[in-house]
Amino acid sequence: MTVHILPHPFLAGGPKRLLIGGKHVDAISGKTFETCNPATGELLATVAEGGAEDIDLAVKVARETFDEGPWRRTLPVERQTILLRLADLVEREIESLALLDTLDMGAPIRHTRGSGAFLISLLRYYAGMARGLHGETLTPSIPGMFACTLREPVGVVGAITPWNGPLWAAVLKIGPVLATGCTLVLKPAEDSPLSALRLGELVLEAGAPPGVVNIVPGFGATAGAALAAHGGVDKVAFTGSGATGRKIIEASAGNLKRLSLELGGKSPNIVFADADLKAAAPAAAVAAFANSGQICSAGTRLFVERPIYEEFVAEVAAFGAKLKIGDGRDIETDLGPLVSAKQRERVEGYLDSARADGANIISGGSRPAQPALAQGYFMTPTVLTGVNDQMRVTREEIFGPVVSAMPFDTIEEVTKRANATPFGLGAGVWTRDNGKALRMGRDLRAGSVWVNAYNVLDPAVPAGGYKESGYGREYGADHLYDHLNVKSFWMKTD
Ligand code: ADP
């Protein structure tokens, strides 16, 4: 096992401090909180705990930087240069950033390192887009009038991110802000604040003026709520649970700030008997178990056409059982721990409810037996059968390595059942029949539908929710335009 030696260079020294106006500062209250490695329970770092007053300070700085400074009028080429430099810096430091996330929230180093290439390419995509954003020239039916639209940065963005992909989430929030000329106060999740703090330093090193990107770790009910409610914030970009999303909508009402919400999911993954089952079975396991199931678009409702149901589900279970559970620092680890004791209890609570409802746990369903893993918050990948659409485990987002496998008989039936959820983030379809694929692509109510693939992302392709999975899109041009206001400019010409 190749375990890196602690401490990580970023963890050396005293408490990690807030990053406001380009400076490291303590919380005004002087409070700190601890962040631990969920694989071992070890303390990683003490972090300044931002509260409402720190959020207020950070928003003032971001506001002033936006309103008074030259930032929002920088030329697109300058913002592009900063983003390209940032991408180079992330490339230089990817090992270190990946390890920070592995330590802070447990994901396997292969996974965090593997995401690096994508995140670097995402930053380069935003860099390209920085020069491609534009308004339009229009043709009103009023004689002698000229009209065009200008796209102007929306202002101060408050970003609130979850712990399941901390660096990823931070890049997704920082990239469009830098590309469009907005400013940002980012509150990373309290369970995993470290990589966002380091990324904030790299943003400065890349040449963004101080005050453009501010990072304020803290708790949701205090720092997060203050950011969502703050009258100096023009837009909140939130990724997290539906319950918190609803609170953010309420908090945002004061100044009617713009919102984008990337919330939970309970995504269907539908396998027809005519599919390439050799490809579909491992993919279905990965769709459900990757990142220990802590992915919003995880394929947690596995619908399998009845003739192949038993055999297919057995293969998914066998694939899951072979995944190596362990400390994320081990290069051979496939599945790390859940992020916290609380999260594991939550997942175990769902398994208790499945048992009480009469479901069968055909694999997993417990903590791993190895004594070496006893200090971490590990769970074995779990396949449930004997479930129906009404049980809690098939209706609610679990955010753990648990998949509910259900047989179906007809395309009409499975479409209806797949859509019978308040969520609509992603959906997978496995078939060799193009007609079926197109029909499902049209009829499934989800922000992304993948055919013969699952959870594919690309910087140029938008992703986001239907229904209670949220609104607004990340990735793609829509993501950037969501950070811009449209101004109509009129002029009498004759
Ligand atoms: P999870 O259950 O996955 O932790 P949350 O939605 O609670 O999801 O957390 C996602 C982010 O939202 C975290 O950064 C958290 O601190 C923040 N958060 C939690 N509660 C609130 C709130 N009331 N207002 C604003 N942000 C919050």
Coordinates of N, CA and C in Angstrom, one line a residue, residues 240-461:
G240 N -26.1 21.2 -3.5 CA -26.3 20.5 -2.2 C -27.7 19.9 -2.1
S241 N -28.2 19.7 -0.9 CA -29.5 19.0 -0.8 C -30.7 19.8 -1.1
G242 N -31.8 19.1 -1.4 CA -33.0 19.8 -1.7 C -33.5 20.6 -0.5
A243 N -33.4 20.1 0.7 CA -33.8 20.8 1.9 C -33.1 22.1 2.1
T244 N -31.8 22.1 1.9 CA -31.1 23.3 2.0 C -31.4 24.3 0.8
G245 N -31.6 23.7 -0.3 CA -32.0 24.5 -1.5 C -33.3 25.3 -1.2
R246 N -34.2 24.7 -0.5 CA -35.5 25.4 -0.2 C -35.2 26.5 0.8
K247 N -34.3 26.3 1.7 CA -34.0 27.4 2.7 C -33.3 28.5 1.9
I248 N -32.5 28.2 0.9 CA -31.8 29.2 0.2 C -32.8 30.0 -0.6
I249 N -33.8 29.4 -1.2 CA -34.8 30.1 -1.9 C -35.4 31.1 -1.0
E250 N -35.8 30.7 0.2 CA -36.5 31.6 1.2 C -35.5 32.8 1.5
A251 N -34.3 32.4 1.8 CA -33.3 33.4 2.3 C -33.0 34.4 1.2
S252 N -33.2 34.0 -0.1 CA -32.8 34.9 -1.2 C -33.9 35.9 -1.5
A253 N -35.1 35.7 -0.9 CA -36.2 36.6 -1.3 C -36.0 38.0 -0.9
G254 N -35.2 38.3 0.1 CA -35.0 39.7 0.5 C -34.6 40.6 -0.6
N255 N -33.6 40.3 -1.4 CA -33.2 41.2 -2.5 C -33.5 40.5 -3.8
L256 N -34.3 39.4 -3.8 CA -34.7 38.8 -5.1 C -33.4 38.3 -5.9
K257 N -32.4 37.8 -5.2 CA -31.2 37.5 -5.9 C -31.5 36.3 -6.9
R258 N -30.7 36.3 -7.9 CA -30.8 35.2 -8.9 C -30.2 33.9 -8.3
L259 N -30.8 32.8 -8.6 CA -30.4 31.5 -8.0 C -30.1 30.5 -9.1
S260 N -29.0 29.7 -8.8 CA -28.9 28.4 -9.6 C -28.8 27.3 -8.6
L261 N -29.5 26.3 -8.7 CA -29.6 25.2 -7.7 C -29.3 23.9 -8.3
E262 N -28.3 23.3 -7.9 CA -28.0 21.9 -8.4 C -28.2 21.0 -7.2
L263 N -29.4 20.3 -7.2 CA -29.8 19.6 -5.9 C -29.7 18.1 -6.1
G264 N -30.4 17.4 -5.4 CA -30.2 15.9 -5.4 C -30.8 15.2 -6.5
G265 N -30.8 13.9 -6.5 CA -31.3 13.1 -7.5 C -31.7 11.7 -7.0
K266 N -32.4 11.0 -7.8 CA -32.7 9.5 -7.5 C -32.8 8.9 -8.9
S267 N -31.7 8.9 -9.6 CA -31.7 8.7 -11.0 C -31.9 7.3 -11.5
P268 N -32.8 7.1 -12.5 CA -33.0 5.8 -13.0 C -31.9 5.4 -14.0
N269 N -31.5 4.1 -13.9 CA -30.6 3.5 -14.9 C -31.3 2.3 -15.5
I270 N -31.7 2.3 -16.8 CA -32.7 1.4 -17.3 C -31.9 0.5 -18.3
V271 N -32.0 -0.8 -18.0 CA -31.3 -1.8 -18.9 C -32.3 -2.7 -19.6
F272 N -32.3 -2.6 -21.0 CA -33.2 -3.5 -21.8 C -32.4 -4.8 -22.1
A273 N -33.2 -5.8 -22.3 CA -32.6 -7.1 -22.5 C -31.7 -7.1 -23.8
D274 N -31.9 -6.2 -24.7 CA -31.1 -6.2 -26.0 C -29.8 -5.5 -25.8
A275 N -29.5 -5.0 -24.6 CA -28.3 -4.1 -24.5 C -27.0 -5.0 -24.5
D276 N -25.9 -4.3 -24.6 CA -24.6 -5.0 -24.5 C -24.4 -5.1 -23.0
L277 N -24.8 -6.3 -22.5 CA -24.8 -6.5 -21.0 C -23.4 -6.6 -20.4
K278 N -22.4 -7.0 -21.2 CA -21.1 -7.0 -20.7 C -20.6 -5.6 -20.3
A279 N -21.0 -4.6 -21.1 CA -20.7 -3.2 -20.8 C -21.6 -2.7 -19.8
A280 N -22.9 -3.0 -19.8 CA -23.9 -2.4 -19.0 C -23.7 -2.8 -17.5
A281 N -23.4 -4.0 -17.2 CA -23.3 -4.5 -15.8 C -22.3 -3.7 -15.0
P282 N -21.0 -3.7 -15.4 CA -20.0 -2.9 -14.7 C -20.4 -1.5 -14.6
A283 N -20.9 -0.9 -15.7 CA -21.3 0.5 -15.7 C -22.4 0.8 -14.7
A284 N -23.3 -0.2 -14.6 CA -24.4 0.1 -13.6 C -23.9 0.1 -12.2
A285 N -22.9 -0.8 -12.0 CA -22.3 -0.8 -10.6 C -21.5 0.5 -10.4
V286 N -20.7 0.9 -11.3 CA -20.0 2.2 -11.2 C -21.0 3.4 -11.0
A287 N -22.0 3.3 -11.8 CA -23.0 4.4 -11.7 C -23.6 4.6 -10.3
A288 N -23.7 3.5 -9.6 CA -24.3 3.5 -8.3 C -23.2 3.7 -7.2
F289 N -22.0 3.1 -7.4 CA -21.1 3.0 -6.3 C -19.9 4.0 -6.3
A290 N -19.7 4.6 -7.5 CA -18.5 5.5 -7.6 C -18.6 6.6 -6.5
N291 N -17.5 7.0 -6.0 CA -17.4 8.0 -4.9 C -18.3 7.5 -3.7
S292 N -18.3 6.2 -3.5 CA -19.1 5.6 -2.5 C -20.6 6.1 -2.5
G293 N -21.1 6.3 -3.8 CA -22.5 6.7 -4.0 C -22.7 8.1 -3.7
Q294 N -21.7 8.9 -3.4 CA -21.9 10.3 -3.0 C -21.8 11.2 -4.2
I295 N -22.7 10.9 -5.2 CA -22.7 11.7 -6.4 C -24.2 12.0 -6.7
C296 N -24.5 13.3 -7.0 CA -25.9 13.6 -7.1 C -26.6 12.8 -8.2
S297 N -25.9 12.5 -9.3 CA -26.5 11.9 -10.4 C -26.3 10.4 -10.3
A298 N -25.9 9.8 -9.2 CA -25.7 8.4 -9.1 C -26.9 7.6 -9.6
G299 N -26.7 6.5 -10.3 CA -27.8 5.7 -10.9 C -28.3 4.7 -9.8
T300 N -29.2 5.2 -8.9 CA -29.5 4.4 -7.7 C -30.8 3.6 -7.9
R301 N -31.6 3.9 -9.0 CA -32.7 3.0 -9.3 C -32.4 2.3 -10.5
L302 N -32.1 1.0 -10.4 CA -31.7 0.2 -11.5 C -32.9 -0.6 -12.0
F303 N -33.4 -0.2 -13.1 CA -34.5 -1.0 -13.7 C -34.0 -1.9 -14.8
V304 N -34.3 -3.2 -14.6 CA -33.7 -4.2 -15.5 C -34.9 -5.0 -16.1
E305 N -34.9 -5.2 -17.5 CA -36.0 -5.9 -18.1 C -36.0 -7.3 -17.6
R306 N -37.2 -7.8 -17.3 CA -37.4 -9.0 -16.5 C -36.6 -10.2 -17.0
P307 N -36.6 -10.5 -18.3 CA -35.9 -11.8 -18.7 C -34.4 -11.8 -18.3
I308 N -33.8 -10.7 -18.1 CA -32.4 -10.7 -17.8 C -32.1 -10.3 -16.3
Y309 N -33.2 -10.0 -15.6 CA -33.1 -9.4 -14.3 C -32.2 -10.1 -13.3
E310 N -32.4 -11.4 -13.1 CA -31.7 -12.1 -12.0 C -30.2 -12.1 -12.4
E311 N -29.9 -12.5 -13.6 CA -28.5 -12.7 -14.0 C -27.8 -11.3 -14.0
F312 N -28.5 -10.3 -14.5 CA -27.8 -9.0 -14.6 C -27.5 -8.4 -13.2
V313 N -28.5 -8.5 -12.3 CA -28.3 -8.0 -10.9 C -27.2 -8.8 -10.2
A314 N -27.1 -10.1 -10.4 CA -26.1 -10.9 -9.8 C -24.7 -10.3 -10.3
E315 N -24.6 -10.0 -11.6 CA -23.3 -9.4 -12.1 C -23.0 -8.1 -11.5
V316 N -24.0 -7.3 -11.3 CA -23.8 -5.9 -10.7 C -23.3 -6.2 -9.2
A317 N -23.9 -7.1 -8.5 CA -23.5 -7.4 -7.1 C -22.1 -8.0 -7.1
A318 N -21.8 -8.9 -8.0 CA -20.4 -9.5 -8.1 C -19.4 -8.4 -8.3
F319 N -19.7 -7.5 -9.2 CA -18.8 -6.4 -9.5 C -18.6 -5.5 -8.3
G320 N -19.7 -5.2 -7.6 CA -19.6 -4.4 -6.4 C -18.7 -5.1 -5.3
A321 N -18.9 -6.4 -5.2 CA -18.2 -7.1 -4.1 C -16.7 -7.2 -4.4
K322 N -16.3 -7.0 -5.6 CA -14.9 -7.1 -5.9 C -14.2 -5.7 -5.7
L323 N -15.0 -4.7 -5.6 CA -14.4 -3.3 -5.4 C -13.6 -3.3 -4.1
K324 N -12.4 -2.7 -4.2 CA -11.5 -2.7 -3.0 C -11.8 -1.5 -2.2
I325 N -12.2 -1.7 -1.0 CA -12.6 -0.6 -0.1 C -11.4 -0.3 0.8
G326 N -11.1 1.0 1.0 CA -9.9 1.3 1.8 C -9.6 2.7 1.9
D327 N -8.5 3.0 2.5 CA -8.0 4.4 2.6 C -7.7 4.9 1.2
G328 N -8.3 6.1 0.9 CA -8.2 6.7 -0.4 C -6.7 6.9 -0.9
R329 N -5.8 7.0 0.1 CA -4.4 7.2 -0.3 C -3.8 6.0 -1.0
D330 N -4.4 4.8 -0.8 CA -3.9 3.6 -1.5 C -4.3 3.7 -2.9
I331 N -3.3 3.6 -3.8 CA -3.6 3.7 -5.2 C -4.6 2.6 -5.7
E332 N -4.6 1.5 -5.0 CA -5.5 0.4 -5.4 C -6.9 0.5 -4.9
T333 N -7.2 1.5 -4.0 CA -8.5 1.6 -3.5 C -9.5 2.0 -4.6
D334 N -10.7 1.3 -4.6 CA -11.8 1.7 -5.5 C -12.8 2.5 -4.8
L335 N -13.0 2.2 -3.5 CA -14.1 2.9 -2.7 C -13.5 3.4 -1.4
G336 N -13.6 4.7 -1.2 CA -13.2 5.2 0.1 C -14.3 5.2 1.1
P337 N -14.1 5.9 2.2 CA -15.2 5.9 3.2 C -16.3 6.9 2.8
L338 N -17.4 6.9 3.5 CA -18.3 8.0 3.5 C -17.7 9.2 4.2
V339 N -18.2 10.4 3.9 CA -17.5 11.6 4.4 C -17.5 11.7 5.9
S340 N -18.4 11.2 6.6 CA -18.5 11.4 8.1 C -19.3 10.3 8.7
A341 N -19.1 10.2 10.1 CA -19.9 9.3 10.8 C -21.4 9.5 10.6
K342 N -21.8 10.8 10.6 CA -23.2 11.2 10.4 C -23.7 10.6 9.1
Q343 N -22.9 10.8 8.1 CA -23.4 10.3 6.8 C -23.6 8.8 6.7
R344 N -22.6 8.1 7.4 CA -22.8 6.6 7.4 C -24.0 6.2 8.2
E345 N -24.3 6.9 9.3 CA -25.5 6.6 10.1 C -26.7 6.8 9.3
R346 N -26.7 7.9 8.5 CA -27.8 8.1 7.6 C -28.0 7.0 6.6
V347 N -27.0 6.5 6.0 CA -27.0 5.4 5.0 C -27.5 4.2 5.8
E348 N -27.0 3.9 6.9 CA -27.4 2.7 7.7 C -28.9 2.8 8.1
G349 N -29.3 4.0 8.3 CA -30.8 4.2 8.6 C -31.6 3.8 7.5
Y350 N -31.2 4.2 6.2 CA -31.9 3.8 5.0 C -31.9 2.2 4.9
L351 N -30.8 1.6 5.2 CA -30.7 0.1 5.1 C -31.7 -0.5 6.1
D352 N -31.8 0.1 7.3 CA -32.7 -0.4 8.3 C -34.1 -0.3 7.7
S353 N -34.4 0.8 7.1 CA -35.8 1.0 6.6 C -36.1 0.0 5.5
A354 N -35.0 -0.3 4.7 CA -35.2 -1.3 3.6 C -35.5 -2.7 4.2
R355 N -34.8 -3.0 5.2 CA -35.0 -4.3 5.9 C -36.4 -4.4 6.4
A356 N -36.8 -3.3 7.1 CA -38.1 -3.3 7.7 C -39.2 -3.3 6.7
D357 N -39.0 -2.8 5.5 CA -40.0 -2.8 4.4 C -39.9 -4.2 3.6
G358 N -39.0 -5.1 4.0 CA -39.0 -6.4 3.4 C -38.1 -6.6 2.2
A359 N -37.2 -5.6 2.0 CA -36.2 -5.7 0.9 C -35.2 -6.8 1.2
N360 N -34.6 -7.3 0.1 CA -33.5 -8.3 0.3 C -32.2 -7.6 0.1
I361 N -31.2 -7.8 0.9 CA -29.9 -7.2 0.7 C -29.1 -8.4 0.1
I362 N -28.8 -8.3 -1.2 CA -28.2 -9.5 -1.8 C -26.7 -9.3 -1.8
S363 N -26.1 -8.1 -1.6 CA -24.7 -8.0 -1.3 C -24.5 -6.7 -0.6
G364 N -23.4 -6.7 0.2 CA -23.1 -5.5 1.0 C -24.0 -5.4 2.2
G365 N -24.3 -4.1 2.5 CA -25.3 -3.8 3.5 C -24.7 -3.7 4.9
S366 N -23.4 -3.7 5.0 CA -22.7 -3.6 6.3 C -21.5 -2.8 6.3
R367 N -20.9 -2.6 7.4 CA -19.5 -2.0 7.5 C -18.5 -3.1 7.1
P368 N -17.4 -2.8 6.4 CA -16.5 -3.9 6.1 C -15.9 -4.5 7.3
A369 N -15.5 -5.8 7.2 CA -15.1 -6.5 8.4 C -13.6 -6.2 8.8
Q370 N -12.8 -5.8 7.8 CA -11.4 -5.6 8.1 C -11.1 -4.7 9.3
P371 N -10.4 -5.2 10.3 CA -10.1 -4.3 11.4 C -9.3 -3.1 11.0
A372 N -8.5 -3.1 10.0 CA -7.8 -1.9 9.6 C -8.7 -0.8 9.2
L373 N -10.0 -1.1 8.9 CA -10.9 0.0 8.4 C -11.8 0.4 9.5
A374 N -11.6 -0.1 10.7 CA -12.6 0.1 11.8 C -12.7 1.6 12.2
Q375 N -11.6 2.4 12.0 CA -11.7 3.8 12.5 C -12.3 4.7 11.4
G376 N -12.5 4.2 10.2 CA -13.1 5.1 9.2 C -14.6 4.8 9.0
Y377 N -15.2 5.6 8.1 CA -16.7 5.5 8.0 C -17.0 4.8 6.7
F378 N -16.5 3.5 6.6 CA -16.7 2.7 5.4 C -18.0 2.0 5.4
M379 N -18.5 1.7 4.2 CA -19.7 0.9 3.9 C -19.4 0.0 2.7
T380 N -19.9 -1.2 2.7 CA -19.8 -2.0 1.6 C -20.8 -1.7 0.5
P381 N -20.5 -1.9 -0.8 CA -21.5 -1.6 -1.8 C -22.6 -2.5 -1.7
T382 N -23.8 -2.0 -1.8 CA -25.0 -2.7 -1.4 C -26.0 -2.8 -2.6
V383 N -26.5 -4.0 -2.8 CA -27.5 -4.2 -3.9 C -28.8 -4.7 -3.2
L384 N -29.9 -4.0 -3.4 CA -31.2 -4.3 -2.8 C -32.1 -4.9 -3.9
T385 N -32.7 -6.0 -3.6 CA -33.8 -6.5 -4.5 C -35.1 -6.6 -3.6
G386 N -36.1 -7.1 -4.3 CA -37.4 -7.2 -3.5 C -37.9 -5.8 -3.1
V387 N -37.5 -4.8 -3.8 CA -37.9 -3.4 -3.5 C -39.1 -3.0 -4.4
N388 N -39.8 -2.0 -4.0 CA -40.8 -1.4 -5.0 C -40.7 0.1 -5.0
D389 N -41.5 0.7 -5.8 CA -41.4 2.2 -6.1 C -41.8 3.0 -4.8
Q390 N -42.5 2.3 -3.9 CA -43.0 3.1 -2.8 C -42.1 3.2 -1.6
M391 N -41.1 2.3 -1.5 CA -40.2 2.3 -0.3 C -39.4 3.5 -0.2
R392 N -39.0 3.8 1.0 CA -38.1 5.0 1.2 C -36.8 4.9 0.4
V393 N -36.2 3.7 0.4 CA -34.9 3.6 -0.3 C -35.0 3.8 -1.8
T394 N -36.2 3.6 -2.4 CA -36.3 3.9 -3.8 C -36.8 5.3 -4.1
R395 N -37.3 6.0 -3.1 CA -37.8 7.3 -3.3 C -36.8 8.4 -2.9
E396 N -36.1 8.2 -1.9 CA -35.2 9.3 -1.3 C -33.8 9.1 -1.7
E397 N -33.1 10.3 -1.8 CA -31.7 10.2 -2.1 C -30.9 9.7 -0.8
I398 N -30.1 8.7 -1.0 CA -29.4 8.1 0.1 C -28.0 8.6 0.3
F399 N -27.3 8.9 -0.9 CA -26.0 9.4 -0.9 C -25.0 8.4 -0.2
G400 N -25.1 7.2 -0.6 CA -24.2 6.1 -0.1 C -24.2 5.0 -1.2
P401 N -23.4 4.0 -1.0 CA -23.2 3.0 -2.1 C -24.3 2.0 -2.1
V402 N -25.5 2.4 -2.4 CA -26.7 1.6 -2.3 C -27.5 1.7 -3.6
V403 N -27.8 0.5 -4.2 CA -28.6 0.6 -5.5 C -29.8 -0.3 -5.3
S404 N -31.0 0.1 -5.7 CA -32.2 -0.7 -5.7 C -32.5 -1.2 -7.1
A405 N -32.5 -2.5 -7.2 CA -32.7 -3.2 -8.5 C -34.1 -3.7 -8.6
M406 N -34.8 -3.3 -9.7 CA -36.2 -3.6 -9.9 C -36.4 -4.1 -11.3
P407 N -37.2 -5.2 -11.5 CA -37.5 -5.6 -12.8 C -38.6 -4.8 -13.5
F408 N -38.6 -4.8 -14.8 CA -39.8 -4.1 -15.5 C -40.1 -5.0 -16.8
D409 N -41.3 -4.7 -17.3 CA -41.8 -5.6 -18.4 C -41.9 -4.8 -19.7
T410 N -42.3 -3.5 -19.7 CA -42.5 -2.8 -21.0 C -41.9 -1.4 -20.9
I411 N -41.7 -0.9 -22.1 CA -41.0 0.5 -22.2 C -42.0 1.5 -21.6
E412 N -43.3 1.3 -21.8 CA -44.3 2.3 -21.3 C -44.2 2.3 -19.8
E413 N -44.2 1.1 -19.2 CA -44.1 0.9 -17.8 C -42.9 1.6 -17.2
V414 N -41.7 1.3 -17.8 CA -40.5 1.7 -17.2 C -40.3 3.2 -17.3
T415 N -40.8 3.8 -18.4 CA -40.8 5.2 -18.6 C -41.6 5.9 -17.5
K416 N -42.7 5.4 -17.2 CA -43.6 6.0 -16.2 C -43.0 5.9 -14.8
R417 N -42.5 4.7 -14.5 CA -41.9 4.5 -13.2 C -40.6 5.3 -13.0
A418 N -39.8 5.4 -14.1 CA -38.5 6.2 -14.0 C -38.8 7.6 -13.7
N419 N -40.0 8.1 -14.3 CA -40.3 9.5 -14.1 C -41.1 9.8 -12.8
A420 N -41.5 8.7 -12.2 CA -42.4 8.9 -11.0 C -41.5 9.2 -9.8
T421 N -40.8 10.3 -9.8 CA -40.0 10.8 -8.7 C -40.0 12.3 -8.8
P422 N -39.8 13.0 -7.7 CA -39.7 14.4 -7.7 C -38.4 14.9 -8.3
F423 N -37.5 14.0 -8.5 CA -36.1 14.4 -9.0 C -36.1 14.3 -10.5
G424 N -35.0 14.9 -11.1 CA -34.8 14.8 -12.5 C -33.4 15.2 -12.9
L425 N -32.4 14.6 -12.3 CA -31.1 15.0 -12.6 C -30.5 14.3 -13.8
G426 N -30.4 13.0 -13.7 CA -29.8 12.2 -14.8 C -30.7 10.9 -15.0
A427 N -30.4 10.3 -16.2 CA -31.1 9.0 -16.4 C -30.2 8.2 -17.4
G428 N -30.1 6.9 -17.2 CA -29.3 6.1 -18.1 C -30.2 5.1 -18.8
V429 N -29.9 4.8 -20.1 CA -30.7 3.8 -20.9 C -29.7 2.9 -21.6
W430 N -29.9 1.6 -21.5 CA -29.0 0.7 -22.2 C -29.8 -0.1 -23.1
T431 N -29.5 0.0 -24.4 CA -30.2 -0.7 -25.5 C -29.4 -0.6 -26.8
R432 N -29.7 -1.6 -27.7 CA -29.1 -1.6 -29.0 C -30.1 -1.1 -30.0
D433 N -31.3 -0.8 -29.5 CA -32.4 -0.4 -30.4 C -32.5 1.1 -30.4
N434 N -32.1 1.7 -31.6 CA -32.0 3.2 -31.6 C -33.4 3.9 -31.4
G435 N -34.4 3.2 -31.9 CA -35.7 3.8 -31.7 C -36.1 3.9 -30.3
K436 N -35.8 2.8 -29.5 CA -36.1 2.8 -28.1 C -35.2 3.9 -27.4
A437 N -34.0 4.0 -27.8 CA -33.1 5.0 -27.2 C -33.6 6.4 -27.5
L438 N -34.0 6.7 -28.7 CA -34.5 8.1 -29.0 C -35.8 8.4 -28.2
R439 N -36.7 7.3 -28.2 CA -37.9 7.5 -27.5 C -37.7 7.8 -26.0
M440 N -36.8 7.0 -25.4 CA -36.5 7.3 -24.0 C -35.8 8.6 -23.8
G441 N -34.9 9.0 -24.7 CA -34.3 10.3 -24.6 C -35.3 11.4 -24.6
R442 N -36.3 11.2 -25.3 CA -37.4 12.3 -25.4 C -38.3 12.2 -24.2
D443 N -38.6 11.0 -23.7 CA -39.6 10.9 -22.6 C -39.1 11.0 -21.2
L444 N -37.9 10.7 -21.0 CA -37.4 10.8 -19.6 C -37.2 12.2 -19.2
R445 N -37.7 12.5 -18.0 CA -37.7 13.9 -17.5 C -36.5 14.1 -16.6
A446 N -35.4 14.4 -17.3 CA -34.1 14.6 -16.5 C -33.2 15.5 -17.3
G447 N -32.3 16.2 -16.6 CA -31.5 17.2 -17.2 C -30.4 16.5 -18.2
S448 N -30.0 15.3 -17.9 CA -29.1 14.6 -18.8 C -29.6 13.2 -19.0
V449 N -29.7 12.7 -20.2 CA -30.0 11.3 -20.5 C -28.8 10.7 -21.2
W450 N -28.3 9.7 -20.7 CA -27.1 9.0 -21.3 C -27.6 7.6 -21.9
V451 N -27.3 7.4 -23.2 CA -27.6 6.1 -23.7 C -26.3 5.3 -23.9
N452 N -26.3 4.1 -23.4 CA -25.1 3.2 -23.4 C -23.9 3.9 -22.8
A453 N -24.2 4.6 -21.8 CA -23.1 5.3 -21.0 C -23.8 5.8 -19.8
Y454 N -23.0 6.3 -18.8 CA -23.6 6.9 -17.6 C -22.7 7.9 -17.0
N455 N -23.3 9.0 -16.6 CA -22.5 10.0 -15.9 C -21.4 10.7 -16.7
V456 N -21.6 10.8 -18.0 CA -20.6 11.4 -18.8 C -20.7 12.9 -18.7
L457 N -19.6 13.6 -18.6 CA -19.7 15.1 -18.5 C -18.6 15.6 -19.5
D458 N -18.9 16.8 -20.0 CA -17.9 17.5 -20.8 C -18.1 19.0 -20.5
P459 N -17.0 19.7 -20.5 CA -17.1 21.2 -20.3 C -18.1 21.9 -21.2
A460 N -18.3 21.4 -22.4 CA -19.2 22.1 -23.4 C -20.6 21.7 -23.3
V461 N -20.9 20.7 -22.5 CA -22.3 20.1 -22.5 C -23.0 20.5 -21.1

